[in-house]
XYZ file of C-alpha atoms in Angstrom:
752
model
C -0.096 -0.113 0.084
C 1.406 3.613 -0.811
C 0.226 6.989 0.335
C 0.973 9.562 -2.006
C 0.685 13.372 -1.958
C 0.110 14.697 -5.350
C -0.472 18.291 -6.665
C -3.656 18.878 -8.604
C -3.800 21.414 -11.557
C -7.154 22.623 -12.961
C -8.923 23.292 -9.899
C -10.680 26.573 -9.742
C -14.123 26.143 -7.649
C -14.672 24.663 -4.523
C -16.765 21.638 -5.881
C -13.733 20.415 -8.080
C -12.263 18.934 -4.934
C -15.465 16.958 -4.386
C -15.864 15.889 -8.190
C -11.981 14.473 -8.177
C -12.747 12.721 -4.794
C -15.886 10.754 -6.215
C -14.021 9.940 -9.480
C -11.007 8.709 -7.706
C -12.780 6.749 -4.916
C -14.720 4.872 -7.486
C -11.625 3.399 -9.092
C -10.346 -0.027 -8.210
C -7.252 -0.289 -5.560
C -7.675 3.071 -4.378
C -8.487 2.782 -0.733
C -8.980 6.534 0.411
C -8.746 10.008 -1.353
C -8.562 13.415 0.289
C -8.622 16.395 -1.759
C -7.844 19.870 -0.517
C -8.947 22.731 -2.596
C -7.128 24.998 -0.188
C -3.438 23.757 -0.874
C -4.556 22.194 -4.193
C -3.129 18.576 -3.216
C -4.704 15.343 -3.049
C -3.516 12.649 -0.521
C -4.327 9.179 -2.018
C -3.683 5.692 -0.596
C -3.635 3.176 -3.166
C -2.141 -0.407 -3.909
C 0.629 0.353 -6.341
C 1.146 -3.109 -7.477
C -2.459 -2.769 -9.379
C -2.719 0.860 -10.151
C -0.404 3.707 -10.797
C -0.433 7.801 -11.346
C -1.008 7.684 -15.045
C -4.005 5.136 -14.605
C -5.390 7.717 -12.222
C -4.493 10.795 -14.465
C -6.337 9.108 -17.271
C -9.596 9.275 -15.571
C -9.297 12.805 -14.060
C -8.012 14.276 -17.320
C -11.394 13.590 -18.597
C -12.722 16.240 -16.163
C -10.058 18.814 -16.860
C -7.571 18.096 -14.014
C -4.178 16.628 -13.658
C -2.468 14.900 -10.976
C 1.361 15.672 -10.582
C 3.766 13.799 -8.524
C 5.574 15.772 -5.962
C 9.300 16.590 -6.842
C 12.028 18.363 -4.980
C 10.958 21.418 -2.839
C 12.989 23.754 -4.604
C 11.920 22.900 -8.115
C 8.418 21.500 -7.505
C 7.593 24.531 -5.067
C 8.844 27.216 -7.402
C 7.187 25.824 -10.625
C 3.736 25.563 -8.869
C 4.013 29.162 -7.552
C 4.775 30.249 -11.261
C 1.751 28.430 -12.542
C -0.509 29.963 -9.739
C 0.848 33.298 -10.638
C 0.077 32.942 -13.958
C -3.449 31.846 -13.593
C -3.536 34.915 -11.164
C -2.182 37.613 -13.812
C -4.694 35.810 -16.455
C -7.706 36.404 -14.141
C -6.410 39.712 -13.524
C -6.175 40.476 -17.110
C -9.857 39.430 -17.559
C -10.956 40.959 -14.576
C -9.528 44.679 -15.460
C -11.199 44.268 -18.942
C -14.586 42.737 -17.370
C -15.281 44.783 -14.321
C -15.840 48.133 -15.844
C -17.783 46.806 -18.785
C -19.757 44.948 -16.261
C -20.667 47.730 -14.107
C -21.806 50.035 -17.293
C -24.006 47.169 -18.411
C -25.542 46.305 -15.290
C -26.581 49.970 -14.686
C -27.634 50.203 -18.581
C -29.687 46.976 -17.982
C -31.666 48.100 -14.992
C -32.179 51.253 -16.625
C -33.600 49.501 -19.590
C -35.699 47.227 -17.766
C -37.299 49.873 -15.242
C -37.957 52.114 -18.738
C -40.056 48.955 -20.251
C -41.970 48.429 -16.728
C -42.649 52.067 -15.478
C -43.874 55.246 -16.940
C -41.379 57.417 -14.882
C -38.030 56.166 -16.306
C -37.243 57.256 -19.812
C -36.053 54.969 -22.482
C -32.036 54.556 -22.881
C -30.491 57.743 -24.344
C -28.742 55.446 -27.226
C -30.667 53.636 -29.987
C -31.795 49.821 -29.082
C -30.189 48.796 -32.222
C -26.958 50.090 -31.388
C -27.065 49.052 -27.767
C -27.886 45.570 -28.834
C -24.995 45.445 -31.257
C -22.460 46.800 -29.069
C -23.939 44.339 -26.088
C -23.725 41.147 -28.840
C -20.182 42.151 -29.366
C -19.032 42.591 -25.404
C -21.113 39.245 -24.609
C -19.461 37.478 -27.340
C -15.937 38.489 -25.839
C -17.224 37.532 -22.340
C -18.463 34.517 -23.135
C -15.718 32.764 -25.393
C -12.694 34.521 -23.850
C -13.611 35.359 -20.264
C -16.200 32.769 -19.787
C -14.232 29.723 -21.514
C -13.892 27.861 -18.443
C -17.755 28.152 -17.883
C -18.006 26.626 -21.329
C -15.808 24.006 -20.689
C -17.938 23.339 -17.722
C -20.960 22.693 -19.773
C -18.838 20.368 -22.153
C -17.766 18.220 -19.353
C -21.507 18.093 -17.627
C -22.666 16.830 -20.956
C -19.790 14.231 -21.543
C -19.368 13.006 -18.090
C -22.535 14.238 -16.121
C -20.251 16.149 -13.650
C -21.655 19.438 -12.705
C -20.234 22.106 -10.450
C -20.455 26.079 -10.266
C -18.988 26.570 -13.738
C -21.699 24.237 -15.335
C -24.302 26.529 -13.580
C -22.659 29.507 -14.768
C -22.045 28.359 -18.399
C -25.627 27.037 -19.145
C -26.997 29.983 -17.929
C -25.026 32.376 -19.869
C -24.777 30.057 -23.010
C -28.314 29.783 -23.359
C -29.108 33.540 -22.852
C -26.279 34.121 -25.456
C -27.816 31.683 -27.942
C -31.156 32.890 -27.573
C -30.190 36.410 -28.092
C -27.883 35.966 -31.053
C -30.691 34.067 -32.770
C -33.128 36.673 -32.412
C -30.617 39.286 -33.194
C -28.750 37.730 -36.412
C -32.318 35.995 -37.590
C -34.882 38.152 -36.828
C -37.241 36.243 -39.017
C -36.945 33.405 -36.772
C -38.000 35.455 -34.030
C -41.190 36.702 -35.975
C -41.901 33.376 -37.166
C -42.099 32.096 -33.739
C -43.581 35.158 -32.574
C -41.383 35.645 -29.588
C -40.205 39.138 -28.132
C -37.208 40.668 -29.366
C -35.766 41.532 -26.156
C -31.970 40.139 -25.832
C -29.899 38.827 -22.857
C -26.712 39.913 -24.009
C -26.472 41.979 -20.572
C -27.296 38.807 -18.599
C -24.148 37.067 -20.042
C -22.010 39.909 -19.543
C -23.113 40.721 -15.963
C -22.845 37.278 -14.723
C -19.546 36.203 -16.158
C -18.232 39.773 -15.077
C -19.064 39.334 -11.092
C -18.046 35.860 -11.161
C -14.676 36.463 -12.786
C -13.962 39.300 -10.400
C -14.793 36.887 -7.270
C -12.620 34.242 -8.712
C -9.554 36.867 -9.169
C -9.978 37.702 -5.381
C -9.986 34.241 -4.335
C -6.843 33.161 -6.554
C -5.295 36.303 -4.807
C -5.660 35.051 -1.846
C -4.809 31.582 -2.711
C -1.395 32.305 -4.104
C -0.278 33.351 -0.670
C -1.546 29.831 1.044
C 1.501 28.099 0.065
C 4.072 30.668 0.980
C 4.217 29.350 4.963
C 6.132 26.351 3.435
C 8.141 28.391 1.414
C 9.210 31.023 4.306
C 9.862 27.882 6.604
C 12.180 26.268 3.804
C 13.772 29.874 3.854
C 15.001 29.461 7.446
C 17.370 26.382 6.567
C 20.879 27.428 6.117
C 21.938 26.313 2.588
C 25.556 25.492 3.705
C 27.570 24.309 6.713
C 31.035 25.085 7.894
C 32.541 21.725 9.197
C 35.872 20.373 10.493
C 37.405 17.376 8.136
C 40.903 16.124 8.325
C 41.539 19.013 10.553
C 40.580 21.610 8.346
C 37.798 23.983 7.862
C 35.586 23.491 4.893
C 31.951 24.731 3.537
C 29.655 22.150 2.180
C 26.452 22.012 1.048
C 23.536 21.287 3.596
C 22.636 17.888 2.279
C 26.417 16.756 2.482
C 26.352 16.917 6.479
C 26.512 13.533 8.142
C 25.949 12.534 11.605
C 28.909 13.401 13.974
C 30.408 16.252 11.855
C 31.766 19.000 13.752
C 30.038 22.055 12.552
C 31.499 25.582 13.238
C 29.020 28.377 14.273
C 30.276 32.062 14.012
C 28.583 35.313 14.883
C 25.469 35.764 12.856
C 25.549 32.425 11.480
C 22.013 30.405 11.040
C 22.699 26.819 12.499
C 22.288 24.437 9.737
C 21.345 20.873 11.561
C 20.890 20.005 14.930
C 23.296 19.219 17.610
C 25.245 19.313 20.916
C 27.820 22.026 21.739
C 31.074 20.646 22.137
C 33.309 23.689 22.519
C 32.446 27.455 23.069
C 29.478 29.329 24.221
C 27.206 32.249 22.966
C 23.516 33.378 22.804
C 21.429 31.924 20.371
C 18.089 33.446 19.121
C 15.546 30.493 19.480
C 12.536 32.476 18.916
C 11.548 30.435 15.811
C 11.317 27.178 18.254
C 10.032 28.793 21.754
C 8.645 31.787 20.470
C 10.321 33.589 23.436
C 12.025 37.043 22.440
C 15.149 36.755 24.727
C 18.047 34.624 22.952
C 19.232 31.543 24.945
C 22.772 31.315 26.454
C 24.359 28.302 25.372
C 27.382 26.646 26.624
C 29.054 23.129 25.894
C 26.588 20.274 26.595
C 23.475 22.095 25.392
C 21.585 21.553 22.403
C 20.908 23.571 19.663
C 18.653 23.288 16.702
C 18.412 24.201 12.791
C 17.085 27.445 11.717
C 17.888 29.318 14.840
C 20.312 32.269 14.671
C 23.472 32.670 16.644
C 23.795 36.453 18.229
C 27.154 36.790 19.506
C 30.159 34.468 20.226
C 31.590 31.226 18.628
C 31.061 27.324 19.082
C 31.526 24.018 17.562
C 28.673 21.463 17.650
C 28.460 18.020 16.785
C 25.620 17.216 14.334
C 23.100 14.770 15.743
C 20.070 15.335 13.545
C 20.213 15.955 9.769
C 17.991 16.461 7.012
C 14.336 15.398 7.869
C 15.309 14.401 11.339
C 15.795 18.140 12.198
C 13.283 20.158 14.319
C 12.758 22.705 11.485
C 12.236 19.683 9.196
C 9.602 18.128 11.570
C 7.813 21.808 11.925
C 7.581 22.168 8.209
C 6.245 18.302 7.928
C 3.642 19.408 10.472
C 2.435 22.390 8.862
C 2.053 20.548 5.509
C 0.064 17.807 7.024
C -2.045 20.224 9.012
C -2.846 22.108 5.783
C -3.563 18.945 4.123
C -5.654 17.467 6.617
C -8.141 19.985 6.362
C -11.374 18.781 4.546
C -12.492 21.105 1.535
C -15.179 23.397 2.817
C -18.118 22.770 0.156
C -19.957 25.897 -0.107
C -23.795 25.746 0.062
C -23.817 26.772 -3.572
C -21.882 24.010 -4.771
C -23.776 21.432 -3.139
C -27.014 22.555 -4.498
C -25.633 22.879 -8.003
C -25.107 19.229 -8.338
C -28.777 18.678 -8.270
C -29.931 22.247 -9.475
C -28.392 22.105 -12.867
C -30.183 18.738 -13.773
C -33.357 19.662 -12.160
C -33.504 23.015 -13.892
C -32.630 21.370 -17.464
C -35.462 18.639 -16.737
C -38.079 21.124 -16.148
C -36.853 23.223 -19.133
C -36.934 20.509 -21.427
C -40.260 19.174 -19.897
C -42.063 22.305 -20.296
C -40.921 22.421 -24.098
C -42.226 18.779 -24.662
C -45.344 19.242 -22.737
C -46.383 22.535 -24.849
C -45.545 20.631 -28.031
C -47.322 17.519 -27.184
C -50.134 18.742 -25.169
C -50.495 22.391 -26.172
C -50.644 21.493 -29.993
C -53.897 19.910 -29.422
C -55.632 23.030 -27.859
C -53.783 25.919 -29.536
C -52.131 24.735 -32.458
C -48.699 23.866 -33.338
C -47.337 27.182 -34.362
C -48.548 28.694 -30.825
C -47.439 25.922 -29.049
C -43.980 25.964 -30.540
C -43.721 29.832 -29.733
C -44.860 29.061 -26.173
C -42.817 26.264 -25.754
C -39.368 28.104 -26.676
C -40.568 31.073 -24.629
C -41.029 28.732 -21.458
C -37.627 26.782 -22.309
C -35.720 30.078 -22.364
C -37.635 31.638 -19.535
C -37.010 28.841 -17.240
C -33.201 28.847 -18.041
C -33.139 32.675 -17.563
C -34.893 32.843 -14.474
C -32.506 30.277 -13.180
C -29.712 31.898 -14.506
C -27.229 31.735 -11.593
C -26.283 35.755 -11.542
C -27.604 36.160 -7.916
C -26.595 32.692 -6.782
C -23.106 33.449 -8.275
C -23.044 36.973 -6.333
C -24.584 35.734 -3.018
C -21.358 34.471 -1.502
C -18.601 36.806 -3.321
C -20.408 40.192 -2.566
C -20.821 39.335 0.971
C -17.307 38.390 1.391
C -15.906 41.237 -0.683
C -17.859 43.653 1.677
C -16.875 41.581 4.821
C -13.430 41.388 3.922
C -13.038 45.320 3.018
C -14.790 45.936 6.197
C -12.216 43.928 8.170
C -9.421 45.472 6.288
C -10.343 48.776 7.526
C -10.471 47.555 11.129
C -7.104 45.999 10.577
C -8.001 42.632 10.305
C -6.834 40.573 7.137
C -8.773 37.614 6.152
C -7.323 35.045 3.756
C -10.691 33.449 2.261
C -14.482 32.942 2.745
C -13.783 29.497 4.199
C -12.167 31.263 7.227
C -15.036 33.484 8.024
C -17.362 30.253 7.636
C -15.404 28.515 10.231
C -14.601 31.542 12.524
C -18.558 31.927 13.142
C -18.823 28.787 14.762
C -15.434 29.117 17.103
C -16.052 28.048 20.546
C -12.593 27.902 21.925
C -9.666 30.276 21.580
C -6.150 29.326 21.849
C -3.639 31.748 22.516
C 0.257 31.963 22.864
C 1.747 34.114 25.575
C 4.811 35.995 23.975
C 3.617 38.342 21.165
C -0.032 37.621 21.668
C -1.001 38.192 25.258
C 2.561 39.973 25.880
C 4.147 42.530 23.691
C 6.785 40.097 22.458
C 10.200 41.859 23.547
C 11.716 42.147 26.941
C 11.459 45.681 28.630
C 12.355 47.213 32.313
C 9.462 46.784 34.320
C 10.585 47.296 37.905
C 12.955 49.025 39.966
C 13.671 48.134 43.421
C 16.082 50.713 45.202
C 17.863 49.589 48.412
C 20.380 52.506 48.411
C 20.296 56.070 49.123
C 20.649 56.801 45.408
C 17.626 58.100 43.551
C 16.321 55.392 41.013
C 17.673 57.447 37.691
C 21.264 57.217 39.236
C 20.799 53.527 39.842
C 19.605 52.887 36.524
C 22.325 55.060 34.950
C 24.966 52.846 36.624
C 23.216 49.498 35.720
C 22.708 50.650 31.985
C 26.138 52.348 31.782
C 27.859 48.773 32.517
C 25.426 47.034 30.725
C 26.004 49.238 27.689
C 29.042 46.876 27.101
C 27.416 43.793 27.184
C 25.793 41.965 24.288
C 23.128 40.172 26.133
C 19.496 41.127 25.175
C 18.487 41.842 28.741
C 21.084 44.371 28.712
C 19.814 46.009 25.632
C 16.466 46.379 27.279
C 17.804 48.180 30.453
C 20.164 50.667 28.117
C 16.641 51.298 25.856
C 14.910 52.223 29.212
C 17.531 54.540 30.108
C 17.425 56.016 26.913
C 13.779 56.419 26.731
C 13.406 58.202 30.145
C 16.671 60.464 28.890
C 18.834 58.871 31.578
C 22.634 59.900 30.891
C 25.179 57.163 30.967
C 28.681 57.252 32.448
C 32.061 56.295 31.214
C 33.119 52.920 32.476
C 36.487 51.120 32.894
C 37.846 47.947 33.894
C 34.737 46.064 32.282
C 34.793 42.266 32.745
C 32.268 39.740 31.831
C 31.706 37.172 34.435
C 30.398 34.004 32.639
C 26.913 32.747 33.676
C 26.979 35.256 36.373
C 26.989 38.849 35.123
C 29.897 41.609 34.872
C 31.731 44.151 36.864
C 33.246 47.734 35.679
C 34.313 50.721 37.507
C 32.472 54.111 37.356
C 33.929 57.371 39.078
C 36.273 55.072 40.964
C 33.955 53.125 42.162
C 33.850 49.185 41.259
C 30.359 47.768 40.685
C 28.848 44.181 40.009
C 25.688 43.844 37.689
C 24.334 40.159 37.575
C 22.243 37.293 38.991
C 21.847 35.906 42.577
C 24.853 33.572 41.661
C 26.966 36.718 41.559
C 25.760 37.718 44.801
C 26.683 34.751 46.405
C 29.697 34.529 45.007
C 30.715 38.041 46.525
C 29.206 36.770 49.879
C 26.472 39.477 49.850
C 23.042 39.143 51.795
C 19.843 41.215 51.438
C 16.146 40.546 51.663
C 15.275 38.310 48.550
C 11.581 38.156 49.212
C 10.357 40.798 46.917
C 13.046 39.392 44.118
C 11.427 35.824 44.632
C 7.962 37.227 44.258
C 8.800 38.989 41.076
C 10.820 36.202 39.699
C 7.813 34.161 40.092
C 5.938 36.260 37.928
C 8.458 35.470 34.941
C 10.345 38.552 35.455
C 14.348 38.194 35.334
C 16.195 40.183 37.961
C 19.322 42.191 37.369
C 21.356 42.982 40.754
C 23.513 46.204 41.317
C 26.099 45.960 44.160
C 29.274 47.043 45.403
C 31.918 44.841 46.825
C 30.224 45.579 50.230
C 26.568 45.624 49.894
C 23.655 45.382 47.391
C 22.473 48.660 45.952
C 19.332 47.506 44.356
C 17.763 45.473 41.228
C 15.635 45.939 38.331
C 13.438 43.563 36.788
C 13.111 42.690 33.035
C 9.974 40.945 31.394
C 7.879 40.836 28.736
C 4.730 42.984 29.308
C 1.169 42.262 28.993
C -0.471 44.336 25.997
C -2.830 46.773 27.458
C -5.603 45.462 25.403
C -5.364 41.753 26.409
C -7.500 41.749 29.539
C -10.493 43.390 27.818
C -9.994 41.123 24.646
C -10.472 37.893 26.895
C -13.384 39.499 28.875
C -15.104 40.252 25.354
C -14.251 36.576 24.380
C -16.074 35.151 27.302
C -18.975 37.464 26.862
C -19.200 35.659 23.364
C -19.158 32.456 25.288
C -15.797 31.526 24.076
C -13.458 29.767 26.225
C -9.867 30.933 26.338
C -6.710 28.595 26.771
C -3.054 29.615 26.994
C -0.397 27.353 25.330
C 3.148 28.544 26.081
C 6.769 27.127 25.988
C 7.627 29.348 28.867
C 7.750 28.533 32.662
C 4.447 27.496 34.417
C 4.303 29.904 37.218
C 5.228 32.544 34.829
C 2.320 31.565 32.468
C -0.377 31.266 35.320
C 0.626 34.794 36.577
C 0.032 36.304 33.530
C -3.345 34.000 32.900
C -4.580 35.405 36.166
C -3.882 38.828 35.116
C -5.993 38.781 31.898
C -8.476 36.120 32.969
C -7.437 33.331 30.897
C -9.525 30.045 31.717
C -6.733 27.549 31.562
C -2.981 27.298 30.672
C -0.669 24.709 29.385
C 2.900 25.528 29.862
C 6.370 24.122 28.635
C 4.909 22.820 25.258
C 6.917 22.608 22.203
C 5.839 23.119 18.580
C 4.608 19.525 18.320
C 2.948 19.773 21.632
C 0.778 22.849 20.714
C -0.203 20.737 17.633
C -1.319 18.010 19.619
C -3.436 19.939 22.249
C -5.307 21.549 19.381
C -5.975 18.115 17.805
C -7.123 16.861 21.216
C -9.419 19.779 21.751
C -11.069 19.012 18.250
C -11.477 15.577 19.011
C -13.590 16.815 22.058
C -15.807 18.735 19.332
C -14.653 22.098 20.120
C -14.184 24.540 17.201
C -10.754 25.962 17.592
C -9.235 29.495 16.860
C -5.619 29.592 17.625
C -3.589 33.024 17.927
C 0.068 33.076 17.831
C 3.085 35.224 16.439
C 5.721 32.763 16.006
C 7.422 30.142 13.845
C 6.847 27.528 16.660
C 3.072 28.441 16.560
C 2.984 27.691 12.598
C 1.853 23.679 12.866
C -0.890 24.764 15.382
C -2.064 27.523 13.251
C -2.217 25.551 10.239
C -4.218 22.485 12.299
C -6.527 25.036 14.078
C -9.976 25.285 12.379
C -9.269 29.029 12.305
C -5.409 30.258 12.656
C -5.125 33.964 13.679
C -1.502 35.569 13.427
C -0.472 38.572 15.229
C 0.612 41.276 12.817
C 3.966 41.919 14.683
C 4.713 38.342 14.249
C 6.861 36.390 11.979
C 5.992 36.023 8.377
C 5.528 32.249 8.536
C 2.982 32.624 11.271
C 1.272 35.165 9.273
C 1.312 32.895 6.205
C 0.061 30.016 8.082
C -3.011 31.658 9.467
C -6.062 32.275 7.939
C -6.454 35.818 9.731
C -4.025 38.449 10.512
C -4.528 41.208 13.129
C -2.335 43.897 12.269
C -0.411 45.507 14.814
C -0.670 42.377 16.992
C -3.699 43.894 18.715
C -5.849 40.870 20.333
C -8.722 42.867 20.828
C -9.292 42.758 16.922
C -9.938 39.072 17.330
C -13.302 39.731 18.835
C -14.112 42.187 15.978
C -13.108 39.276 13.536
C -15.557 36.930 15.179
C -18.165 39.386 15.196
C -17.533 40.289 11.497
C -17.534 36.735 10.728
C -21.199 35.936 12.131
C -22.611 39.321 10.329
C -21.011 37.982 6.788
C -22.288 34.700 7.157
C -25.968 35.800 8.153
C -25.536 37.965 4.987
C -24.626 35.117 2.734
C -27.483 33.113 4.377
C -29.978 35.795 3.453
C -28.437 36.481 -0.049
C -28.922 32.584 -0.659
C -32.492 33.007 0.142
C -33.239 35.944 -1.993
C -31.186 34.176 -5.009
C -33.518 31.214 -4.442
C -36.860 32.735 -4.022
C -37.052 33.885 -7.208
C -36.402 30.594 -8.857
C -38.677 28.919 -6.413
C -41.616 31.368 -7.282
C -40.523 32.089 -10.850
C -39.609 28.387 -12.572
C -43.184 27.112 -12.140
C -44.588 30.439 -13.683
C -42.060 30.289 -16.625
C -42.814 26.732 -17.080
C -46.392 27.502 -17.874
C -47.844 25.707 -14.881
C -50.565 28.625 -14.347
C -51.193 29.176 -18.035
C -54.060 26.650 -18.369
C -55.565 28.063 -15.213
C -55.020 32.029 -15.049
C -53.163 32.549 -18.482
C -50.018 33.450 -16.783
C -46.760 32.884 -18.784
C -43.643 34.340 -17.652
C -42.175 36.432 -20.724
C -38.268 36.624 -20.920
C -38.187 40.334 -20.127
C -39.945 39.649 -16.721
C -37.551 36.611 -16.491
C -34.716 38.862 -16.794
C -36.308 41.381 -14.682
C -36.660 38.853 -11.978
C -33.105 37.495 -12.225
C -31.903 41.179 -12.213
C -33.898 41.813 -9.032
C -32.671 38.968 -7.322
C -29.224 40.227 -7.939
C -30.146 43.853 -6.740
C -31.482 42.039 -3.421
C -28.298 40.422 -3.096
C -25.870 43.047 -3.689
C -28.098 45.608 -1.480
C -28.104 43.114 1.518
C -24.431 42.508 1.008
C -23.657 46.495 1.091
C -25.595 46.496 4.404
C -22.536 44.607 6.075
C -20.623 48.089 5.907
C -22.997 49.827 8.065
C -22.845 47.152 10.784
C -20.781 48.273 13.936
C -18.347 45.513 15.143
């Protein structure tokens, strides 16, 4: 048995995934199929001794799709991105042509309909012959250039009985076009059949125009979906400097073997996982831990690939290479989490599978009944005329303009409103999921807190004032490369505290430093340094602050402790209110963090978080999300680091803080600009408003069909003499579109 992940080319609507799944699942020797429209991949489990990729391709090729085996990341990822960009550029060109034309024609169409049905609206200021001719040219371009995918949808439906959204759009626009071109170019046929001279070129243009615009917006969002993996791959070092045969040599990453001695210099990216055997430094491990303060590394400590050495040099022994490294595992987890999401089949796509055949059956049935039964009562000529009229009216009133606009217009307005609020939403599927969320999982660093160390407390135990105390510490720390030192110096600069000249500066490994200012020797460091100097002081307050996750920096002379400052990652001012607002929406808030449990509990108590899980690695976060989902919870995950990327991808909705890494942002479905977590509450409210708008739109889109199709088919003609003329069929279709667009615009007025 073989399980293979394949790229799928040719998918351009949500129901494509369902079509491919059904087709492949029906083939012998294929045990399971999962097609993901979001990342355009199919995960297929099959018996490779009985079937092959070529045989599968022979089947899906009939439907317009191609399965492509995964190749190397560098080649495969690049080629696939180029293909997506080409598709996007093609859609952009079509949209730039169609959108202005669509808007103008839509206005003229409504004007003409109102002029025909009311006395207070004047006729179009251009001759109808000129308008029809111009509309015919534009409709021809729209249908056979821009609308080519929809026509292919009709062809596939006729050949293989597979219907999707393209089929629905294609049949409606094609029938409207053929009917219109016939009575325009062959008016004698219209006269003979006694059908009205009203054309539906405008219907063809408007439907194709708006649908193409919606597809362009969708394609633009989807192009960025795969960028998360590209960003993760970009974290990998390309080469490694190792010692072989007593010499330093630089080799390609894939040439590193277990046991190689790897040299790391300041600023270097660590190429593989390993254990330090010589030297020491501080390594920025925010990619793994999410914590902003680089970690001190010495002999015996482990380092992981993708992390960055800040200062100092060391040599480590390679223990994990290639797919074994932590970064490779993170990449794999993101890919699997993205691929495991079932494709969301929009309501329209589900209905279209049966709607198209039903409409066609009704249209042909009405035509047949008019000819067979009607001829006996009103004669063949009139029966034929009314039969064609009914056939066209049924298809025109069933034209999917409103159906196609129902979701895109609400999404366009909703996403636009979100952007104004600093909420960037990737696609409609994210909004659909977000309104069902009942659990929000947050990372601590960069989500609840600001994500960078700052000086937060000053405890003065001397007769000096606070500014002088900070000045002495900052003057000494200015010589240090430690990130905590930078936080203290930055604080002094922000408060305009002047720094003094220092001399005799000396770093004390693992403890702190010493230096002389104005003839006085000072010591700055941790409690180990104070113990080494045999200095005693009341540490009650220090222990209390340390238990809150704050890091102490103590200042002393040789004789006594002068005081200490605490450095910590501060809570964002909006965090507490945001958590309270989430509770008001009935949503549980859970913190997952790689930080210390005491510090996490303290932060959670300050902002009102329901539950915490501390000391978690990236894979632990992913498992926790899965665990919640198996309990039936709909989970949104908010984070800002690469370490959050797998969990962001696994969550029902991934939410990236805009201050975080590009990888976290690309892995997420929603980005909150500025890292403001209070916008998460607004995003959830926006999703509820937008989804309500979509459901209302679908109601209006279908109500005209439900009422109009029986009327168009002639059901009421024998009793009341009612028969829906295509003019009114077009008017009803247009009114459904107006209802949908107007209802979507109402989203703009809603307060979040």
